[in-house]
Short mmCIF file of C-alpha atoms and ligand atoms in Angstrom, two decimals:
data_model
loop_
_atom_site.label_atom_id
_atom_site.label_comp_id
_atom_site.label_asym_id
_atom_site.label_seq_id
_atom_site.Cartn_x
_atom_site.Cartn_y
_atom_site.Cartn_z
CA MET Q 1341 -3.19 -3.19 30.33
CA HIS Q 1342 0.21 -3.61 31.98
CA SER Q 1343 1.18 -0.43 33.83
CA TRP Q 1344 4.45 -0.16 31.87
CA ILE Q 1345 2.74 0.05 28.50
CA ALA Q 1346 2.27 3.53 27.04
CA ASP Q 1347 -1.19 4.78 26.04
CA ARG Q 1348 -0.18 5.33 22.42
CA THR Q 1349 0.06 1.59 21.84
CA ARG Q 1350 -3.73 1.35 22.00
CA PHE Q 1351 -3.88 2.64 18.43
CA PHE Q 1352 -2.38 -0.64 17.22
CA ASP Q 1353 -4.83 -3.50 17.02
CA SER Q 1354 -3.31 -6.19 14.87
CA SER Q 1355 -5.41 -9.02 16.34
CA GLY Q 1356 -7.80 -9.42 13.38
CA ILE Q 1357 -5.24 -9.90 10.64
CA ARG Q 1358 -2.95 -11.93 12.92
CA LYS Q 1359 -5.80 -14.37 13.57
CA VAL Q 1360 -5.96 -15.16 9.84
CA PHE Q 1361 -2.17 -15.58 9.58
CA ASP Q 1362 -2.06 -17.77 12.73
CA LEU Q 1363 -4.82 -19.91 11.26
CA ALA Q 1364 -2.91 -20.25 7.99
CA ALA Q 1365 0.05 -21.65 9.92
CA THR Q 1366 -2.09 -24.45 11.44
CA MET Q 1367 -3.85 -25.49 8.21
CA THR Q 1368 -2.58 -28.11 5.81
CA ASP Q 1369 -2.70 -26.92 2.22
CA PRO Q 1370 -4.92 -23.84 2.73
CA ILE Q 1371 -6.09 -21.82 -0.25
CA ASN Q 1372 -4.29 -18.69 0.80
CA LEU Q 1373 -5.67 -15.53 -0.79
CA SER Q 1374 -4.85 -13.33 2.21
CA ILE Q 1375 -1.29 -12.33 1.41
CA GLY Q 1376 -0.28 -8.80 0.46
CA GLN Q 1377 2.86 -9.60 -1.46
CA PRO Q 1378 3.66 -10.86 -4.97
CA ASP Q 1379 3.96 -14.62 -5.43
CA PHE Q 1380 6.70 -14.48 -8.09
CA ALA Q 1381 10.34 -15.25 -7.28
CA VAL Q 1382 12.70 -12.27 -7.31
CA PRO Q 1383 14.19 -12.15 -10.84
CA GLU Q 1384 17.65 -13.74 -10.83
CA PRO Q 1385 19.65 -10.66 -11.92
CA ILE Q 1386 18.17 -8.78 -8.95
CA GLN Q 1387 19.04 -11.65 -6.58
CA ASN Q 1388 22.56 -11.65 -7.99
CA ALA Q 1389 22.92 -7.91 -7.43
CA ALA Q 1390 22.10 -8.43 -3.73
CA ILE Q 1391 24.57 -11.30 -3.40
CA GLU Q 1392 27.24 -9.27 -5.17
CA ALA Q 1393 26.63 -6.31 -2.85
CA ILE Q 1394 27.06 -8.50 0.22
CA ARG Q 1395 30.18 -10.20 -1.23
CA SER Q 1396 31.75 -6.84 -2.03
CA ASN Q 1397 31.35 -5.74 1.60
CA LYS Q 1398 28.48 -3.31 1.30
CA ASN Q 1399 27.35 -4.46 4.71
CA GLY Q 1400 28.02 -1.51 7.01
CA TYR Q 1401 25.78 1.41 7.75
CA ALA Q 1402 24.45 3.20 4.71
CA LEU Q 1403 24.27 6.99 4.59
CA THR Q 1404 21.15 8.14 6.46
CA GLN Q 1405 19.60 9.68 3.36
CA GLY Q 1406 20.53 6.67 1.19
CA MET Q 1407 23.46 5.58 -0.98
CA PRO Q 1408 24.23 7.68 -4.09
CA VAL Q 1409 24.00 4.56 -6.29
CA LEU Q 1410 20.24 4.51 -5.67
CA LEU Q 1411 19.54 8.04 -4.49
CA ASP Q 1412 21.02 9.76 -7.56
CA LYS Q 1413 19.15 7.44 -9.91
CA LEU Q 1414 15.82 8.16 -8.20
CA GLN Q 1415 16.51 11.91 -8.00
CA ALA Q 1416 17.25 11.98 -11.75
CA GLN Q 1417 14.03 10.03 -12.42
CA MET Q 1418 11.90 12.43 -10.34
CA ASP Q 1419 13.58 15.51 -11.82
CA ALA Q 1420 12.85 14.24 -15.32
CA ARG Q 1421 9.29 13.23 -14.44
CA TYR Q 1422 8.18 16.35 -12.53
CA GLY Q 1423 10.76 19.08 -13.08
CA HIS Q 1424 10.04 20.50 -9.60
CA ALA Q 1425 12.93 22.64 -8.38
CA ASP Q 1426 12.13 21.84 -4.73
CA ARG Q 1427 11.55 18.05 -5.02
CA GLN Q 1428 14.09 15.99 -3.10
CA VAL Q 1429 14.34 12.20 -2.69
CA PHE Q 1430 15.61 10.06 0.19
CA ILE Q 1431 15.71 6.32 0.88
CA THR Q 1432 13.61 4.82 3.69
CA SER Q 1433 13.28 1.55 5.53
CA GLY Q 1434 10.48 0.29 3.33
CA THR Q 1435 7.40 2.25 2.37
CA SER Q 1436 6.21 1.71 5.94
CA GLY Q 1437 9.29 3.51 7.25
CA GLY Q 1438 8.44 6.42 4.94
CA LEU Q 1439 4.87 6.52 6.24
CA VAL Q 1440 6.00 6.50 9.89
CA LEU Q 1441 8.44 9.36 9.30
CA ALA Q 1442 5.87 11.32 7.30
CA MET Q 1443 3.31 11.17 10.12
CA MET Q 1444 5.91 11.99 12.79
CA THR Q 1445 7.08 14.94 10.70
CA LEU Q 1446 3.70 16.39 9.73
CA VAL Q 1447 1.24 15.70 12.53
CA ASN Q 1448 1.00 17.68 15.75
CA PRO Q 1449 -1.16 16.38 18.61
CA GLY Q 1450 -4.76 17.30 17.83
CA ASP Q 1451 -4.18 17.73 14.09
CA GLU Q 1452 -6.72 16.08 11.80
CA VAL Q 1453 -5.67 13.71 9.04
CA ILE Q 1454 -8.16 12.69 6.35
CA VAL Q 1455 -8.18 8.98 5.50
CA PHE Q 1456 -10.44 7.37 2.89
CA ASP Q 1457 -12.35 4.33 4.15
CA PRO Q 1458 -11.47 1.53 3.36
CA TYR Q 1459 -7.79 2.25 4.02
CA PHE Q 1460 -4.44 0.49 4.33
CA VAL Q 1461 -4.32 -0.88 7.91
CA MET Q 1462 -1.36 1.20 9.01
CA TYR Q 1463 -2.83 4.64 8.26
CA THR Q 1464 -5.16 5.07 11.21
CA SER Q 1465 -2.64 3.60 13.69
CA LEU Q 1466 0.18 5.85 12.52
CA VAL Q 1467 -1.98 8.98 12.72
CA GLY Q 1468 -2.86 7.95 16.30
CA LEU Q 1469 0.79 7.29 17.13
CA ALA Q 1470 1.63 10.84 16.09
CA GLY Q 1471 -1.20 12.16 18.32
CA GLY Q 1472 -3.41 13.09 15.37
CA ARG Q 1473 -7.11 12.55 14.89
CA VAL Q 1474 -8.31 10.43 11.98
CA VAL Q 1475 -11.18 11.85 9.94
CA LEU Q 1476 -12.62 9.00 7.87
CA ILE Q 1477 -14.36 9.60 4.57
CA ASP Q 1478 -16.54 6.69 3.50
CA THR Q 1479 -16.02 5.75 -0.18
CA TYR Q 1480 -18.43 2.78 -0.47
CA PRO Q 1481 -19.76 1.31 -2.69
CA GLU Q 1482 -17.61 2.40 -5.67
CA PHE Q 1483 -14.52 3.44 -3.68
CA ARG Q 1484 -14.21 6.67 -5.64
CA ILE Q 1485 -13.37 9.89 -3.84
CA ASP Q 1486 -16.26 12.36 -3.68
CA LEU Q 1487 -14.68 15.79 -3.91
CA ASN Q 1488 -17.61 17.45 -2.14
CA LYS Q 1489 -17.29 15.08 0.81
CA LEU Q 1490 -13.55 15.78 0.90
CA ALA Q 1491 -14.07 19.55 0.83
CA ASP Q 1492 -16.70 19.27 3.60
CA ALA Q 1493 -14.35 17.23 5.81
CA ILE Q 1494 -11.67 19.93 5.80
CA THR Q 1495 -11.48 22.06 8.97
CA PRO Q 1496 -8.90 24.58 10.22
CA ARG Q 1497 -7.22 21.62 12.01
CA THR Q 1498 -6.78 19.50 8.86
CA LYS Q 1499 -3.07 18.88 8.40
CA ALA Q 1500 -2.86 16.11 5.85
CA ILE Q 1501 -4.77 13.91 3.41
CA LEU Q 1502 -3.58 10.31 3.02
CA PHE Q 1503 -4.17 9.21 -0.55
CA ASN Q 1504 -3.50 5.75 -2.05
CA SER Q 1505 -4.09 4.75 -5.68
CA PRO Q 1506 -4.02 1.94 -6.76
CA ALA Q 1507 -5.47 1.16 -3.35
CA ASN Q 1508 -5.12 -1.51 -0.74
CA PRO Q 1509 -7.58 -3.19 0.02
CA THR Q 1510 -9.93 -2.37 -2.91
CA GLY Q 1511 -7.55 -2.42 -5.90
CA VAL Q 1512 -9.46 0.62 -7.16
CA THR Q 1513 -7.58 3.35 -9.04
CA ALA Q 1514 -8.65 6.98 -8.98
CA SER Q 1515 -9.27 8.68 -12.34
CA ALA Q 1516 -6.79 11.31 -13.56
CA ASP Q 1517 -9.53 13.96 -13.23
CA ASP Q 1518 -10.25 13.03 -9.61
CA ILE Q 1519 -6.53 12.99 -8.82
CA GLN Q 1520 -6.12 16.44 -10.31
CA ALA Q 1521 -9.08 17.77 -8.33
CA ILE Q 1522 -7.80 16.34 -5.04
CA ALA Q 1523 -4.31 17.70 -5.73
CA GLN Q 1524 -5.72 21.13 -6.50
CA LEU Q 1525 -7.92 21.19 -3.40
CA ALA Q 1526 -4.98 20.27 -1.14
CA ALA Q 1527 -2.85 22.99 -2.76
CA ASP Q 1528 -5.60 25.63 -2.44
CA ARG Q 1529 -6.21 24.81 1.24
CA ASN Q 1530 -2.50 24.45 2.16
CA ILE Q 1531 -2.96 20.84 3.31
CA ALA Q 1532 -0.19 18.25 2.99
CA LEU Q 1533 -1.15 15.67 0.38
CA VAL Q 1534 0.59 12.38 1.19
CA SER Q 1535 0.43 9.99 -1.77
CA ASP Q 1536 1.23 6.32 -1.11
CA GLU Q 1537 2.31 5.05 -4.54
CA ILE Q 1538 3.59 1.58 -3.65
CA TYR Q 1539 1.31 -0.03 -6.27
CA SER Q 1540 2.05 2.45 -9.08
CA CYS Q 1541 3.55 -0.28 -11.32
CA PHE Q 1542 0.52 -2.52 -10.78
CA GLN Q 1543 -1.87 -0.35 -12.78
CA TYR Q 1544 -3.54 -2.37 -15.53
CA ASP Q 1545 -5.87 -0.25 -17.66
CA GLU Q 1546 -4.61 3.32 -17.75
CA PRO Q 1547 -1.20 4.90 -17.20
CA PHE Q 1548 -0.42 5.71 -13.58
CA VAL Q 1549 -0.92 9.36 -12.62
CA SER Q 1550 0.55 10.89 -9.47
CA PRO Q 1551 -1.05 13.91 -7.77
CA ALA Q 1552 2.50 15.32 -7.73
CA ARG Q 1553 1.92 16.15 -11.42
CA PHE Q 1554 -0.71 18.70 -10.35
CA ASN Q 1555 0.52 19.74 -6.89
CA GLU Q 1556 4.26 20.24 -6.61
CA ARG Q 1557 4.19 20.05 -2.82
CA THR Q 1558 2.78 16.49 -2.79
CA LEU Q 1559 4.72 14.18 -0.49
CA VAL Q 1560 5.12 10.86 -2.31
CA ILE Q 1561 5.76 7.65 -0.34
CA ASP Q 1562 6.96 4.81 -2.55
CA GLY Q 1563 9.07 1.67 -2.44
CA PHE Q 1564 10.43 -1.40 -4.17
CA SER Q 1565 8.71 -4.09 -2.05
CA LYS Q 1566 5.84 -4.99 -4.33
CA THR Q 1567 7.20 -4.14 -7.79
CA TYR Q 1568 10.11 -6.59 -7.51
CA GLY Q 1569 8.68 -9.01 -4.91
CA ILE Q 1570 11.23 -7.93 -2.30
CA THR Q 1571 9.03 -7.08 0.69
CA GLY Q 1572 11.66 -8.50 3.05
CA TRP Q 1573 14.42 -6.23 1.81
CA ARG Q 1574 12.85 -3.11 3.34
CA VAL Q 1575 13.78 -0.50 0.75
CA GLY Q 1576 11.45 2.43 0.13
CA PHE Q 1577 11.82 6.05 -0.88
CA VAL Q 1578 10.09 9.36 -0.35
CA HIS Q 1579 10.12 12.54 -2.40
CA GLY Q 1580 8.67 15.95 -1.72
CA PRO Q 1581 9.47 19.49 -0.62
CA ARG Q 1582 13.11 19.79 0.46
CA GLU Q 1583 12.46 21.12 3.96
CA ILE Q 1584 10.01 18.31 4.77
CA ILE Q 1585 12.48 15.73 3.41
CA GLN Q 1586 15.36 17.21 5.43
CA THR Q 1587 13.26 16.91 8.59
CA MET Q 1588 12.33 13.31 7.77
CA ILE Q 1589 16.01 12.46 7.23
CA LYS Q 1590 16.78 13.97 10.65
CA LEU Q 1591 14.15 11.70 12.24
CA GLN Q 1592 15.45 8.70 10.30
CA GLN Q 1593 18.92 9.28 11.74
CA TYR Q 1594 17.62 8.65 15.29
CA THR Q 1595 15.08 5.94 14.50
CA PHE Q 1596 15.62 3.60 11.54
CA VAL Q 1597 19.22 4.91 11.02
CA CYS Q 1598 19.26 3.81 7.37
CA ALA Q 1599 17.65 1.45 4.89
CA PRO Q 1600 19.49 -1.91 4.49
CA HIS Q 1601 22.77 -1.13 2.71
CA PRO Q 1602 23.28 -4.13 0.37
CA PHE Q 1603 19.65 -4.03 -0.74
CA GLN Q 1604 19.99 -0.39 -1.77
CA TRP Q 1605 22.60 -1.55 -4.32
CA ALA Q 1606 20.34 -4.37 -5.43
CA SER Q 1607 17.35 -2.01 -5.70
CA ALA Q 1608 19.42 0.29 -7.93
CA ALA Q 1609 20.09 -2.72 -10.19
CA ALA Q 1610 16.40 -3.67 -10.06
CA MET Q 1611 15.46 -0.28 -11.53
CA ASP Q 1612 17.09 -1.41 -14.81
CA PHE Q 1613 15.13 -4.67 -14.92
CA ASP Q 1614 11.94 -4.79 -17.00
CA MET Q 1615 9.08 -6.17 -14.89
CA THR Q 1616 6.46 -5.83 -17.66
CA PRO Q 1617 5.94 -9.61 -18.16
CA TYR Q 1618 5.35 -10.06 -14.42
CA LEU Q 1619 2.88 -7.18 -14.34
CA ASP Q 1620 1.08 -8.50 -17.46
CA ASP Q 1621 0.69 -11.79 -15.63
CA TYR Q 1622 -0.96 -9.97 -12.72
CA ARG Q 1623 -3.36 -8.25 -15.14
CA ARG Q 1624 -4.39 -11.71 -16.36
CA LYS Q 1625 -4.91 -12.84 -12.74
CA ARG Q 1626 -7.05 -9.75 -12.12
CA ASP Q 1627 -9.15 -10.53 -15.20
CA PHE Q 1628 -9.55 -14.20 -14.24
CA VAL Q 1629 -10.73 -13.48 -10.69
CA PHE Q 1630 -12.98 -10.57 -11.66
CA GLU Q 1631 -14.60 -12.42 -14.58
CA SER Q 1632 -15.11 -15.52 -12.43
CA LEU Q 1633 -16.81 -13.69 -9.55
CA LYS Q 1634 -18.64 -10.78 -11.16
CA ASP Q 1635 -21.97 -12.55 -11.73
CA ASP Q 1636 -22.20 -13.84 -8.15
CA TYR Q 1637 -20.72 -10.95 -6.19
CA GLU Q 1638 -21.18 -7.20 -6.01
CA ILE Q 1639 -17.67 -6.03 -7.03
CA GLU Q 1640 -15.97 -2.92 -8.35
CA LYS Q 1641 -13.54 -3.93 -11.11
CA PRO Q 1642 -10.10 -3.19 -9.67
CA GLY Q 1643 -7.73 -1.25 -11.94
CA GLY Q 1644 -4.58 -2.02 -9.98
CA ALA Q 1645 -2.66 -3.49 -7.04
CA PHE Q 1646 -3.45 -7.23 -6.56
CA TYR Q 1647 -6.62 -7.10 -4.50
CA ILE Q 1648 -10.31 -7.39 -5.20
CA PHE Q 1649 -12.87 -6.29 -2.60
CA PRO Q 1650 -16.31 -7.86 -3.16
CA LYS Q 1651 -19.31 -7.41 -0.89
CA SER Q 1652 -20.05 -10.42 1.25
CA PRO Q 1653 -23.06 -12.15 -0.38
CA TRP Q 1654 -24.65 -12.79 3.04
CA GLY Q 1655 -24.04 -12.04 6.73
CA THR Q 1656 -21.26 -9.83 7.96
CA ALA Q 1657 -17.85 -10.05 6.32
CA SER Q 1658 -16.48 -11.68 9.49
CA GLU Q 1659 -19.19 -14.37 9.39
CA PHE Q 1660 -18.49 -14.96 5.71
CA VAL Q 1661 -14.72 -15.23 6.31
CA ALA Q 1662 -15.32 -17.76 9.13
CA LYS Q 1663 -17.27 -19.91 6.65
CA ALA Q 1664 -14.55 -19.49 4.01
CA ILE Q 1665 -11.94 -20.64 6.50
CA GLU Q 1666 -14.03 -23.75 7.27
CA ASN Q 1667 -13.61 -24.42 3.53
CA GLN Q 1668 -9.82 -23.97 3.69
CA LEU Q 1669 -9.99 -20.54 2.06
CA LEU Q 1670 -8.09 -17.69 3.73
CA ILE Q 1671 -9.31 -14.17 2.96
CA ILE Q 1672 -9.48 -11.03 5.11
CA PRO Q 1673 -12.65 -9.41 6.49
CA GLY Q 1674 -13.12 -5.78 5.49
CA SER Q 1675 -13.44 -4.72 9.13
CA ILE Q 1676 -9.62 -4.84 9.32
CA PHE Q 1677 -9.48 -1.95 6.82
CA SER Q 1678 -12.70 -0.16 7.51
CA ALA Q 1679 -15.40 1.04 9.89
CA ARG Q 1680 -17.68 -1.38 7.97
CA ASP Q 1681 -17.72 -5.18 8.14
CA THR Q 1682 -19.43 -5.76 4.82
CA HIS Q 1683 -16.73 -6.65 2.26
CA VAL Q 1684 -13.80 -9.07 2.04
CA ARG Q 1685 -10.30 -8.59 0.68
CA ILE Q 1686 -9.12 -11.25 -1.74
CA SER Q 1687 -5.49 -11.12 -2.84
CA TYR Q 1688 -4.86 -12.63 -6.28
CA ALA Q 1689 -1.08 -12.64 -5.78
CA ALA Q 1690 -1.16 -16.44 -6.01
CA SER Q 1691 -0.64 -19.24 -8.53
CA GLN Q 1692 -3.33 -19.92 -11.15
CA ARG Q 1693 -4.09 -23.25 -9.47
CA THR Q 1694 -4.64 -21.53 -6.08
CA LEU Q 1695 -6.84 -18.91 -7.74
CA GLU Q 1696 -8.95 -21.62 -9.39
CA ARG Q 1697 -9.40 -23.43 -6.06
CA GLY Q 1698 -10.27 -20.11 -4.36
CA VAL Q 1699 -12.83 -19.15 -7.01
CA GLU Q 1700 -14.48 -22.57 -6.69
CA VAL Q 1701 -15.00 -22.09 -2.94
CA LEU Q 1702 -16.15 -18.49 -3.35
CA LEU Q 1703 -18.77 -19.47 -5.93
CA LYS Q 1704 -19.97 -22.35 -3.75
CA LEU Q 1705 -20.30 -20.04 -0.73
CA ALA Q 1706 -22.20 -17.38 -2.70
CA ARG Q 1707 -24.62 -19.86 -4.27
CA ASN Q 1708 -25.32 -22.15 -1.31
CA CYS Q 1709 -26.24 -19.83 1.52
N1 PMP O 480 1.33 1.06 1.63
C1 PMP O 480 0.42 0.19 1.19
C2 PMP O 480 -0.85 0.69 0.57
C3 PMP O 480 0.66 -1.20 1.32
O1 PMP O 480 -0.27 -2.08 0.89
C4 PMP O 480 1.87 -1.65 1.92
C5 PMP O 480 2.18 -3.11 2.10
N2 PMP O 480 1.14 -3.97 2.33
C6 PMP O 480 2.78 -0.68 2.37
C7 PMP O 480 2.48 0.65 2.20
C8 PMP O 480 4.06 -1.06 3.05
O2 PMP O 480 5.02 -1.56 2.18
P1 PMP O 480 6.51 -1.88 2.60
O3 PMP O 480 6.65 -3.36 2.58
O4 PMP O 480 7.38 -1.25 1.54
O5 PMP O 480 6.74 -1.29 3.93
#
């Protein structure tokens, strides 16, 4: 490693996922089921709100904590939803920005952070960046959280639990009972429960439940990227105990500075737009892919997000993905999100035609080898 490069950068290994994206760029007409963002166009009224914000000169710095147009609306929503006297909201540079600030705010060097495996790629790197130690809890094969395993993993050094439901990469949603139990355990043991709720609107079978309902000190990391198909706008938000939020805002001031100003106005407008038809369409995509693959693959039926995480029918996941790529199909090996290399992540955020082509290849690969 170059002598100028700091040791902390070793926690970031993006080579695996980049290889798939680089490959996609060289292929003509790939069947791309590797992408973690919605395939629908941003609804026109939301586009217009962004254009209007830019035209009316909302282009300078925003307030560090976020613009009242969006902040007040979110605060009112959280007050009505939870009624927690100490719950404060602020606006971040995407959900990722919220996660970075949360780890920098909570984790001291040597602190342990519990992460459920498989996990969203960023979690382990961000814990490392903050000097923390990741404690992985394996959730295969059903991807449900075993409360006994969680209780056993807690030590005097445990600072935080990173929780994500609906989850990336499995699409699995935790049951309300499990969520309540995790929330209660974190409260009893005085551990920060960090709940990444970016997929809360993509929950298809049961209403979404946040652990904040059961544990008023839950730190919720959320954002607009996925719900409205605006991943490039970089608008997220965080809510939790006031003193934690105030510290995160202080860190934001000297790092991200603010979330993009015009897109905060557009996100406020987006909150009034009904996305139900888009989300119903994603439920249909989930059903199509699950029903098509379930007899040939070992799969947990995903209750949310837009991913499905079947077990590779043969070989390692990396070997299986190499074969899929030879057949023009881009999917991601589970090793990117896990200590195991046994499953593959398929994103169904794609057109029906692309899904049909993808399913055809997946069935061929499962049946022929
Ligand atoms: N959390 C999870 C679980 C995600 O899947 C993603 C995006 N892939 C993010 C956070 C980051 O989202 P954003 O674009 O808002 O930074």
